[in-house]
Short mmCIF file of C-alpha atoms in Angstrom, two decimals:
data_model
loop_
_atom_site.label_atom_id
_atom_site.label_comp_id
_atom_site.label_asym_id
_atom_site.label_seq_id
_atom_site.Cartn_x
_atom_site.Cartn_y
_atom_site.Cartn_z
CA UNK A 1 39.98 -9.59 -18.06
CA UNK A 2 43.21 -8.85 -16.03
CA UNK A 3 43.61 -5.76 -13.99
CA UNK A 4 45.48 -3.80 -17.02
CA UNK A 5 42.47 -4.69 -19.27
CA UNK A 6 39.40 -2.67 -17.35
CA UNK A 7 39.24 0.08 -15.15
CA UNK A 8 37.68 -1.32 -11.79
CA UNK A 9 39.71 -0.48 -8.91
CA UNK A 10 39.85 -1.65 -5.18
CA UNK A 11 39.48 2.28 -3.82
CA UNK A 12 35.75 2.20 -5.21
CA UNK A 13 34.76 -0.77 -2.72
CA UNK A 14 33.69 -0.47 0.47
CA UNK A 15 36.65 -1.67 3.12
CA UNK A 16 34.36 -3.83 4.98
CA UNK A 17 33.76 -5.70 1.61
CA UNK A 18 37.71 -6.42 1.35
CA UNK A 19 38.31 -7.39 4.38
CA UNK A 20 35.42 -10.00 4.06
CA UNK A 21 37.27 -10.33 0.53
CA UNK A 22 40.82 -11.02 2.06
CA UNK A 23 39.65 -13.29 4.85
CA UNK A 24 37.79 -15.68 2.62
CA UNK A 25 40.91 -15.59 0.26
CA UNK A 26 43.64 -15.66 3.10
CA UNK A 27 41.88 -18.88 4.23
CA UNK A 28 41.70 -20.95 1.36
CA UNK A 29 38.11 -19.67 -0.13
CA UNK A 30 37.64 -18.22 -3.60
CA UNK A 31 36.41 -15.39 -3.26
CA UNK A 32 34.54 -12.24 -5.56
CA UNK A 33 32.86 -9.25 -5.62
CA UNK A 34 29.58 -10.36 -7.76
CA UNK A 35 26.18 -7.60 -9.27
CA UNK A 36 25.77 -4.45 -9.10
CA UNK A 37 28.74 -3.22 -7.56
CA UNK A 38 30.61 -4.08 -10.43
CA UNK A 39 28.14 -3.23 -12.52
CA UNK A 40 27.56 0.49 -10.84
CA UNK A 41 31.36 0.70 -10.90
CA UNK A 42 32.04 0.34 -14.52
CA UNK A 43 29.02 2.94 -15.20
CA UNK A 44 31.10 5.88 -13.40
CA UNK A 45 28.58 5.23 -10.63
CA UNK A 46 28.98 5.18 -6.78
CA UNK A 47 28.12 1.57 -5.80
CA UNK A 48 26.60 1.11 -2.25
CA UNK A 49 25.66 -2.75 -1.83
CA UNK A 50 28.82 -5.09 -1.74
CA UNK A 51 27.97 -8.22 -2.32
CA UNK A 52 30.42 -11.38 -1.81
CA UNK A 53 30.28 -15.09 -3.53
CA UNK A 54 32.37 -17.73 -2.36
CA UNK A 55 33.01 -21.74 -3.03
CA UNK A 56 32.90 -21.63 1.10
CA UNK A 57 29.64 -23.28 2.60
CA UNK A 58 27.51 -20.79 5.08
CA UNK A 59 28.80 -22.85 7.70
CA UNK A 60 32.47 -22.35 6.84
CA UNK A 61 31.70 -18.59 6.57
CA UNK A 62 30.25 -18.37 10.06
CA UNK A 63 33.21 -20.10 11.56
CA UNK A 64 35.51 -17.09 9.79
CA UNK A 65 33.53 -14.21 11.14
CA UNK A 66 32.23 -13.59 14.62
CA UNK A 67 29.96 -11.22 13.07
CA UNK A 68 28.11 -13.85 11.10
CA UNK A 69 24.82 -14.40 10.79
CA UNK A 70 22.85 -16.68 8.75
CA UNK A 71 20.12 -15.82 7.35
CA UNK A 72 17.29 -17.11 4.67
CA UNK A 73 15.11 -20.39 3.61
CA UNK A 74 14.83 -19.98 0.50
CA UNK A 75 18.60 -19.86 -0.55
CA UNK A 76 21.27 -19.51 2.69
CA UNK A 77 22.92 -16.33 2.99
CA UNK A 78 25.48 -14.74 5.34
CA UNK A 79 25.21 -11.54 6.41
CA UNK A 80 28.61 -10.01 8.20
CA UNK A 81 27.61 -7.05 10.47
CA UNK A 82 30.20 -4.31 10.56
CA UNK A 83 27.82 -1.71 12.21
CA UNK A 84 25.64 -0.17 9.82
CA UNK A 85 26.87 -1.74 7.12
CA UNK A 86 26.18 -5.19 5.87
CA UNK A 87 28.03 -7.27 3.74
CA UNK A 88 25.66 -9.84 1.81
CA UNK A 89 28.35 -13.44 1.30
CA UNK A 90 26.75 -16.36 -1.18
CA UNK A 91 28.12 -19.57 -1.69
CA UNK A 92 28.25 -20.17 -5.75
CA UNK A 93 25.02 -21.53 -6.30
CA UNK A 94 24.51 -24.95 -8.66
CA UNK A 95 21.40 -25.80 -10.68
CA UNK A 96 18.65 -26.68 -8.69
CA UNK A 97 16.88 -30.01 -9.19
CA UNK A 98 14.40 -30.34 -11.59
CA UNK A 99 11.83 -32.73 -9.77
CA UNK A 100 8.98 -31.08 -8.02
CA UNK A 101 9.36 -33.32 -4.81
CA UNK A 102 7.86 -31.47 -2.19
CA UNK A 103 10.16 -33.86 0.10
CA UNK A 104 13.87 -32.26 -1.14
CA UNK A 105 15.85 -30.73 1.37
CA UNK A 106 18.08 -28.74 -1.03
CA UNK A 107 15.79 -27.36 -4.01
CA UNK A 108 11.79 -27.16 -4.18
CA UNK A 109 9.46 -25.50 -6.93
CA UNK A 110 5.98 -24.81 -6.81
CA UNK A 111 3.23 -26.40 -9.58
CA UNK A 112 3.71 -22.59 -11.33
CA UNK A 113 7.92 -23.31 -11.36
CA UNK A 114 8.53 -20.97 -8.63
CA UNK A 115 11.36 -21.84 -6.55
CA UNK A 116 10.61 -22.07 -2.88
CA UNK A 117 13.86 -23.25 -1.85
CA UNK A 118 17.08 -23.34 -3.69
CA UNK A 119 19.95 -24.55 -1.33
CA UNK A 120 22.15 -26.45 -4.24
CA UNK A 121 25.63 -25.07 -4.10
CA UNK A 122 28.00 -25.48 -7.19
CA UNK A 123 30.68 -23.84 -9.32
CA UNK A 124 31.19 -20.16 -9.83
CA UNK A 125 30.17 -21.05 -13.57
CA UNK A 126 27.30 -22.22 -12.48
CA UNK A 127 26.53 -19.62 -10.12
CA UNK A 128 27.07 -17.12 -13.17
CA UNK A 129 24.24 -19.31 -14.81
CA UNK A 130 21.57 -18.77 -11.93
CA UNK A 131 22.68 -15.02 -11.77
CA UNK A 132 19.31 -13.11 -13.31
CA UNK A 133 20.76 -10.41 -15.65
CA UNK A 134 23.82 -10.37 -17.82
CA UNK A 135 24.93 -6.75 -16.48
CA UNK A 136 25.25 -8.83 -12.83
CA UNK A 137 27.33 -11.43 -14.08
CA UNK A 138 30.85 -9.84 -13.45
CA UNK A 139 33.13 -10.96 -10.85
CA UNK A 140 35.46 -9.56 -9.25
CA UNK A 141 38.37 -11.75 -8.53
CA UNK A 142 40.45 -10.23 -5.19
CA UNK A 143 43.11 -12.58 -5.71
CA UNK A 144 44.81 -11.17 -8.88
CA UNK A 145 42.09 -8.30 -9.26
CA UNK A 146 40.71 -9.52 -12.49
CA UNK A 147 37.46 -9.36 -13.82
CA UNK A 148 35.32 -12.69 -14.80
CA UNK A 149 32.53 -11.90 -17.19
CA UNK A 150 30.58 -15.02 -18.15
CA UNK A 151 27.13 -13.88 -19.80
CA UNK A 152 28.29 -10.54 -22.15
CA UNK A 153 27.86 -8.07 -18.99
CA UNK A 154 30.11 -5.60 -20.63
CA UNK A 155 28.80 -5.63 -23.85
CA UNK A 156 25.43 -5.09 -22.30
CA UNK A 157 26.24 -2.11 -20.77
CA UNK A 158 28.15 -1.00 -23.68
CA UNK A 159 24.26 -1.33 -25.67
CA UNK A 160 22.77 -0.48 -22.98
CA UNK A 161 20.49 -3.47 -22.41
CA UNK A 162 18.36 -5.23 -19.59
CA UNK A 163 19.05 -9.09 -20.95
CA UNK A 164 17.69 -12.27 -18.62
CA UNK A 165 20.46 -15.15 -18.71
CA UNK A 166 18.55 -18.13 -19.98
CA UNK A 167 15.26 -18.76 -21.31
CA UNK A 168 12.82 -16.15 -20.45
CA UNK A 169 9.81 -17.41 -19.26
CA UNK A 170 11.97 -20.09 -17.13
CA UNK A 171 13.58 -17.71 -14.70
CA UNK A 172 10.31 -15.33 -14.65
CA UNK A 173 9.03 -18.64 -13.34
CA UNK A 174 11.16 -19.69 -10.79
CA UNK A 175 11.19 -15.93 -9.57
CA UNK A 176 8.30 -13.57 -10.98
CA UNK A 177 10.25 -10.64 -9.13
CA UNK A 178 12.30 -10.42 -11.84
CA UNK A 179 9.92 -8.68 -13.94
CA UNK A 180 10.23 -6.06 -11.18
CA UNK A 181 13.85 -5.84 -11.46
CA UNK A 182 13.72 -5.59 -14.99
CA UNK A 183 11.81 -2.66 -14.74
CA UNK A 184 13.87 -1.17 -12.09
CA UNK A 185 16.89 -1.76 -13.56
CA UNK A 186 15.84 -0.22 -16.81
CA UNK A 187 15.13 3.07 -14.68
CA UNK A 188 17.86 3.24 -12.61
CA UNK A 189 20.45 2.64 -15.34
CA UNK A 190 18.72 4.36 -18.10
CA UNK A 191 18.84 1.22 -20.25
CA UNK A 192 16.00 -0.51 -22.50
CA UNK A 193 14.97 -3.88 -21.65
CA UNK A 194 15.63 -6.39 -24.74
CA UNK A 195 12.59 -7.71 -26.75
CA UNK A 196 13.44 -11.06 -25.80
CA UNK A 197 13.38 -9.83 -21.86
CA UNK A 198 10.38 -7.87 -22.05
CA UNK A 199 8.41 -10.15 -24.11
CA UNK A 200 6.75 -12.14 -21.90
CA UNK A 201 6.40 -9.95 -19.40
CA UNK A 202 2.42 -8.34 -19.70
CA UNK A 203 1.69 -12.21 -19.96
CA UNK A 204 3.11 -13.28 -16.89
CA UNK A 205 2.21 -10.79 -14.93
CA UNK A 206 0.10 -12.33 -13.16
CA UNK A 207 2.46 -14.55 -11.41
CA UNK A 208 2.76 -11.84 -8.90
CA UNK A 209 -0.16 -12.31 -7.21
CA UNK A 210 2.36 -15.77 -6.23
CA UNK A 211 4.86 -14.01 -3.81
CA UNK A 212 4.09 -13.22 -0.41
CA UNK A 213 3.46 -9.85 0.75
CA UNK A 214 6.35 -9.24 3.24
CA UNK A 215 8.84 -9.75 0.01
CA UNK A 216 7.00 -7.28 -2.20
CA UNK A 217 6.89 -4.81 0.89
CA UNK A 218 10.52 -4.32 0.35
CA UNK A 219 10.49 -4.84 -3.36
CA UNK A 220 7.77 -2.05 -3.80
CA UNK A 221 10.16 0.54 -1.87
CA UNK A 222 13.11 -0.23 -4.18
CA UNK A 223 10.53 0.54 -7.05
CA UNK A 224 9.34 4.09 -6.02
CA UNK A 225 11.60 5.04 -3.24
CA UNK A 226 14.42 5.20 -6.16
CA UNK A 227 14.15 8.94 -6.83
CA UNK A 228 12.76 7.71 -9.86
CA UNK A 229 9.57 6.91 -9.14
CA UNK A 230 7.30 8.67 -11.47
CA UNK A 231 9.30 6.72 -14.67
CA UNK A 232 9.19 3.54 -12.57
CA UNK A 233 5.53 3.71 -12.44
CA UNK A 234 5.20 4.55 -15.70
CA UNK A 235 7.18 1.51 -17.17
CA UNK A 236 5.21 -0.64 -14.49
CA UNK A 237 2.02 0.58 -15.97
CA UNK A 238 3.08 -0.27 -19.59
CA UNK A 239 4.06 -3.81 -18.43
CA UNK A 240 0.98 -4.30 -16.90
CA UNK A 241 3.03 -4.73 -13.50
CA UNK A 242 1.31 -1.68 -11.56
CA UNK A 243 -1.85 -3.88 -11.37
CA UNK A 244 -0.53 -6.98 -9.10
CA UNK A 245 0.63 -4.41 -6.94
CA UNK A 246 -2.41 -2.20 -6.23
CA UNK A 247 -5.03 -3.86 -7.68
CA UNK A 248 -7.55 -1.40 -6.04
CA UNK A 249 -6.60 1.37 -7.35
CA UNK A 250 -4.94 0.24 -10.92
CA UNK A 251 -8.89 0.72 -12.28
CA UNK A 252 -8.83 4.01 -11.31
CA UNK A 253 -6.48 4.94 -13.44
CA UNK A 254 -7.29 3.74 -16.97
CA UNK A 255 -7.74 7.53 -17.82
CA UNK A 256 -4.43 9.91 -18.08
CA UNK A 257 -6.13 12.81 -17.19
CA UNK A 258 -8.10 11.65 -14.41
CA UNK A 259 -8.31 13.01 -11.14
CA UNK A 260 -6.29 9.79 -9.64
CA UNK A 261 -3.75 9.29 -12.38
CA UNK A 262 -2.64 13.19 -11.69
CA UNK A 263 -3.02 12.55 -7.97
CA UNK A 264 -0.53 9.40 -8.02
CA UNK A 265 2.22 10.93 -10.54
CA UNK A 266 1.95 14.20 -8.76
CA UNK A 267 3.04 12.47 -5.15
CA UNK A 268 5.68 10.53 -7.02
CA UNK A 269 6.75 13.62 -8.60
CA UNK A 270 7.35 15.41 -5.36
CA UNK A 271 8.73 12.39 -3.58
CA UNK A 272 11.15 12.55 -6.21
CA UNK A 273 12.04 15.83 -5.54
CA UNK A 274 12.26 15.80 -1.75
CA UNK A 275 14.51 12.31 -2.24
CA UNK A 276 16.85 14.18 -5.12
CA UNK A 277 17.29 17.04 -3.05
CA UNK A 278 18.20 15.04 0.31
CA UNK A 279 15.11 15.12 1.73
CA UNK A 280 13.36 13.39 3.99
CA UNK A 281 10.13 10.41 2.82
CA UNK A 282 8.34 8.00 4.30
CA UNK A 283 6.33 5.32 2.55
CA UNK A 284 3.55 6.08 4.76
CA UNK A 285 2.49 8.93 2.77
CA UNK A 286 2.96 6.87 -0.91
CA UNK A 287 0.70 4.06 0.69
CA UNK A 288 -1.87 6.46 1.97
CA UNK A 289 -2.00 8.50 -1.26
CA UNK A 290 -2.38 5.16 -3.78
CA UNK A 291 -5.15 3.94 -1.47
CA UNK A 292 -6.63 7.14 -1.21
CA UNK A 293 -9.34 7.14 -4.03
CA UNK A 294 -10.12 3.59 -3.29
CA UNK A 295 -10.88 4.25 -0.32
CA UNK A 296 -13.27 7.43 -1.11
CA UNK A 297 -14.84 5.23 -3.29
CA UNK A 298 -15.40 2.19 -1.17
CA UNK A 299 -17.32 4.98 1.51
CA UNK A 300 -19.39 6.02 -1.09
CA UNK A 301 -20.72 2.74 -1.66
CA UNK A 302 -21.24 1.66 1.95
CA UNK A 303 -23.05 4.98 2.45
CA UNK A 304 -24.78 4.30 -0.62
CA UNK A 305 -25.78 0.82 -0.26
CA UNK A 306 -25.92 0.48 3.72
CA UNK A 307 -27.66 3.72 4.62
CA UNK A 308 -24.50 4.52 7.19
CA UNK A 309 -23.39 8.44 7.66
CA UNK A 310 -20.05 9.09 6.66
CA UNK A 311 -18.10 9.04 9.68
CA UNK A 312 -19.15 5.16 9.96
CA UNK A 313 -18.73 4.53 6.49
CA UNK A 314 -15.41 6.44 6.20
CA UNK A 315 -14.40 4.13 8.75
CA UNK A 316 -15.28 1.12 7.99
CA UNK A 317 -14.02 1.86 4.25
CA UNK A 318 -10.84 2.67 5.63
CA UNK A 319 -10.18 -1.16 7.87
CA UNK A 320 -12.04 -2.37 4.44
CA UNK A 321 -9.21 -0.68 1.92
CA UNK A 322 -5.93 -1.71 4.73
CA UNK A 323 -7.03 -5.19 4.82
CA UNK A 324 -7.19 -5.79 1.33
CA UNK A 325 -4.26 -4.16 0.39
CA UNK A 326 -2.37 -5.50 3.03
CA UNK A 327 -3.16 -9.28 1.38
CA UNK A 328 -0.77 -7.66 -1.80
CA UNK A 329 1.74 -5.83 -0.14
CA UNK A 330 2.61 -6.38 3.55
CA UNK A 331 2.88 -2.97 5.10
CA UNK A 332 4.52 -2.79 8.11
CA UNK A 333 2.31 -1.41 11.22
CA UNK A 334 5.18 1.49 11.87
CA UNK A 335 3.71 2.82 8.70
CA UNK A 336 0.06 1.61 8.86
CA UNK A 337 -0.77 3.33 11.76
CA UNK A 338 0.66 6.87 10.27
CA UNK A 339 -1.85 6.02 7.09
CA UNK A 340 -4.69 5.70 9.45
CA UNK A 341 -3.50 8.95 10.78
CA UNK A 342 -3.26 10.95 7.72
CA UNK A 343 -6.47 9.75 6.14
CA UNK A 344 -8.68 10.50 9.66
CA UNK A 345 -6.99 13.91 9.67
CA UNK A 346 -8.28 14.96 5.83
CA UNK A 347 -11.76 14.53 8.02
CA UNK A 348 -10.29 16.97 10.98
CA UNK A 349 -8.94 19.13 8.76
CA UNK A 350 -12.18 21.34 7.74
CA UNK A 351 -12.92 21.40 11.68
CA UNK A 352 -11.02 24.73 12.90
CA UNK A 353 -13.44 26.42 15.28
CA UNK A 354 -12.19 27.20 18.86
CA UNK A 355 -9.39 25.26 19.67
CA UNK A 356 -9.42 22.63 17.38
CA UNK A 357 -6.76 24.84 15.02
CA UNK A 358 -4.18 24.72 17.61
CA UNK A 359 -5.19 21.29 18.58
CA UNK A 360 -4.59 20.33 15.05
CA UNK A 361 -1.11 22.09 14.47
CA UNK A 362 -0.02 20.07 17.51
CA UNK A 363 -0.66 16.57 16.45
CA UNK A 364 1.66 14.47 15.06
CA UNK A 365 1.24 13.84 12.00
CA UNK A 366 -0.06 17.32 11.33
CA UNK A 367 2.45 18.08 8.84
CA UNK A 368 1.81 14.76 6.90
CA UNK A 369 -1.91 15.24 6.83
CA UNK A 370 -1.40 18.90 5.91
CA UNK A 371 0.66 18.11 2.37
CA UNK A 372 -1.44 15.38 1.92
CA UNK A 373 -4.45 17.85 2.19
CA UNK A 374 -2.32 20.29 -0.13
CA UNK A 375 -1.64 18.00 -2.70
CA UNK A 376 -5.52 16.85 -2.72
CA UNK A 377 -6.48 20.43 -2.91
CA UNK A 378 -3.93 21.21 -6.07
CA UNK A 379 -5.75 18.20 -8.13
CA UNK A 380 -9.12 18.83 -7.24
CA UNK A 381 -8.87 22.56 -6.80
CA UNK A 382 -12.35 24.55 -5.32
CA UNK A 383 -13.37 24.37 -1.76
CA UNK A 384 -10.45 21.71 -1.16
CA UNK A 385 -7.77 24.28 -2.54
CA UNK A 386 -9.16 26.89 -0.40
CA UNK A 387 -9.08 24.79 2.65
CA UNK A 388 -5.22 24.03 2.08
CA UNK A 389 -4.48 27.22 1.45
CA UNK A 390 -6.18 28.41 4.91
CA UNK A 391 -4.26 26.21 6.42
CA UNK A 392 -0.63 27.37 5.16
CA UNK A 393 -1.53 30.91 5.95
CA UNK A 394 -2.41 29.45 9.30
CA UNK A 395 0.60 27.89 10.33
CA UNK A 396 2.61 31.13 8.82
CA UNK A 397 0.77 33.82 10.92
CA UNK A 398 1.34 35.28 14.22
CA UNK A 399 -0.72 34.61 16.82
CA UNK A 400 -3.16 38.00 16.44
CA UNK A 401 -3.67 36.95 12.87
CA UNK A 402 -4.84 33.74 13.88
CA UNK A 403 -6.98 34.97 16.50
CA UNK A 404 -8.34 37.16 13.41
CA UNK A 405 -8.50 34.49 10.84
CA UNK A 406 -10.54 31.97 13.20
CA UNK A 407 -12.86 35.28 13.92
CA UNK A 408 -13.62 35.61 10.01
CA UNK A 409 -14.32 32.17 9.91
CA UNK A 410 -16.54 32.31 12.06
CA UNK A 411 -18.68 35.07 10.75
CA UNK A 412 -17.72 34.11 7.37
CA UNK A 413 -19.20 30.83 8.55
CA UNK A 414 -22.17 32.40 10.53
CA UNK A 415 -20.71 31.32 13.76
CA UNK A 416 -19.38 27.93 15.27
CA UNK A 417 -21.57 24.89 15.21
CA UNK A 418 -23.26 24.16 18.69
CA UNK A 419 -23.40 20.70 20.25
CA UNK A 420 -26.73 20.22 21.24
CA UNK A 421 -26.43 19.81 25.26
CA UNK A 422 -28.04 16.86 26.82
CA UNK A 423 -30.87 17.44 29.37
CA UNK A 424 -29.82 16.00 32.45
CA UNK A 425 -32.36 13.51 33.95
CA UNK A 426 -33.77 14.43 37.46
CA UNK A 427 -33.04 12.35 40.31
CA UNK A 428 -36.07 9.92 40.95
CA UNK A 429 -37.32 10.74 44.31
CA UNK A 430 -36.35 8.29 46.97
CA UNK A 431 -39.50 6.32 48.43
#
């Protein structure tokens, strides 16, 4: 399609992007703006990742740009740094070998068809081949500014469709995180997924359990992070994707109206709020909330079946819940160690004799702990409810009405536990 023919202008793309664009071009390269930009563009959306394809190798690109680095085993990549921003630059990709040789340098699958690594460069019509979705098939083409669509990407987006390029259960195969990005994609863009795209997708679902951790980690923020969330985990449900994911808690939730199924759609809920609204999230609080009831329920059983008082079992459950989680969905210790925070603190919470209130309010993750008590308390309602709610008038009062709240708990209470003091032995007399 030449410029006059479609409506995809330089002005929407980010001027890092052309000059990446013009120095590729200017020395010899072909080179295009590939995915979702284009994509996002011809939607009337704002696009904010620019990635670049090019017939130059990675090598040839970090010898253009000072501020190259390569990255990636399983396919190369360069990334050029322009501060903050990134721009993503692919050498057209060629079909990768079909032989399973665990020897090749270039291409490798696993026995399930997964491809490990896939460093076989070819032809941009080849590359438009190995692209996963029709609607990411468009090139841009800064040399004359036309637009190269090779799988039907416009049409797509004219019916509004989520269509794999190629056979189906192929390229689920070689990369099972496609079923994720179907779903995603579906969301974002308010499309349907085609029956030939979604078909296989409850059966193959458990090819998840096949990529590592650290990838989902990142793929699983992209999923609920979206300000979407709540429809993203709905559509992951249907597709029987939530379950790879969070297989601890995916039992939990076979019931609509249970206790945990309200719990997890009212967080997402709110998270998409506060991300809507230009708010402030951090996947700390998603992680703790999913693994919440799994981990109440993995205490009762330890105090159940190993005689061990709460505190220990709590405790124990908690390391217990992490660690198996963790063997899904890599979480980062910059946001483990605010879980652990926020579920020890439900425990602190009901403590507010003395000083503990104040000592409380000044911790942390107080605040964290505190919605995460709130939203608790709006699900399960009674004594919980009344807790959270003694809490919010807490943190709005004056420091009298504190004083005076703490007092009426106290007598409301029939005064502060004691700690039992510990007699002090007597010196033994020296002989």
């Amino acid at each position: 399609m030449p410029r006059a023919e479609h409506a995809v202008s330089r002005e929407s793309f980010s001027e890092n992007a052309l000059k990446v664009l013009y120095r590729l071009h200017n020395s010899g390269y072909q080179a295009y703006l590939v995915g979702g930009c284009i994509r996002d563009v011809m939607l009337g959306k704002e696009p904010k990742d620019f990635d670049v394809t090019t017939d130059a190798t990675p090598e040839q690109i970090k010898g253009l740009f000072r501020n190259c680095r390569l990255i990636g085993r399983r396919f190369r990549l360069a990334h050029i740094v322009f501060g903050r921003e990134i721009i993503e630059v692919a050498t057209f990709r060629g079909h990768h070998e079909t032989s399973q040789d665990t020897e090749s340098k270039v291409s490798k699958q696993s026995d399930h068809g997964q491809l490990l690594r896939d460093n076989v460069f070819g032809s941009i019509e080849e590359d438009a081949q190995r692209r996963d979705f029709t609607i990411n098939a468009m090139y841009y083409n800064i040399a004359d500014f036309s637009i190269r669509d090779f799988a039907g990407g416009m049409q797509a987006i004219k019916d509004k469709k989520i269509a794999l390029i190629g056979d189906p259960d192929t390229r689920y195969k070689e990369d099972p995180v496609r079923m994720l990005r179907a779903i995603r994609f579906a969301v974002k863009l308010n499309m349907t997924i085609s029956q030939e795209t979604a078909e296989p997708i409850k059966r193959m679902a458990p090819l998840m359990a096949n990529i590592p951790p650290a990838r989902l980690f990142e793929e699983v923020l992209k999923l609920l992070l979206s300000g979407q969330g709540l429809d993203t985990y709905k559509l992951l449900s249907e597709y029987h994707l939530f379950e790879p994911l969070f297989p601890q808690l995916a039992p939990l939730l076979k019931q609509p109206e249970s206790r945990e199924n309200r719990f997890v759609e009212q967080v997402l809920t709110n998270t998409d709020n506060r991300i809507n609204t230009g708010q402030r999230v951090t996947p700390a609080f998603i992680f703790a909330a999913f693994m919440w009831y799994p981990l109440e329920e993995r205490c009762e059983q330890l105090m159940a079946e190993g005689g061990l008082n709460h505190f220990d079992a709590f405790n124990l459950a908690l390391n217990d819940v992490l660690n198996r989680q963790i063997q899904r969905i890599m979480i980062p210790k910059r946001f483990s160690i605010p879980i652990r925070d926020i579920w020890q603190l439900q425990n602190r919470l009901p403590k507010r004799y003395g000083r503990r209130a104040y000592q409380l309010l000044e911790h942390p993750k107080f605040r964290a702990a505190y919605d995460f008590l709130l939203l608790r308390g709006q699900i399960e309602g009674g004594k919980l409810l009344e807790l959270a709610e003694w809490w919010t008038d807490f943190q709005e009062a004056d420091e009298n009405q504190r004083k005076n709240m703490l007092n009426i708990l106290r007598e409301k209470e029939g005064g502060a536990p004691k700690r039992a003091r510990r007699k002090r032995k007597k010196p033994k007399a020296s002989s």
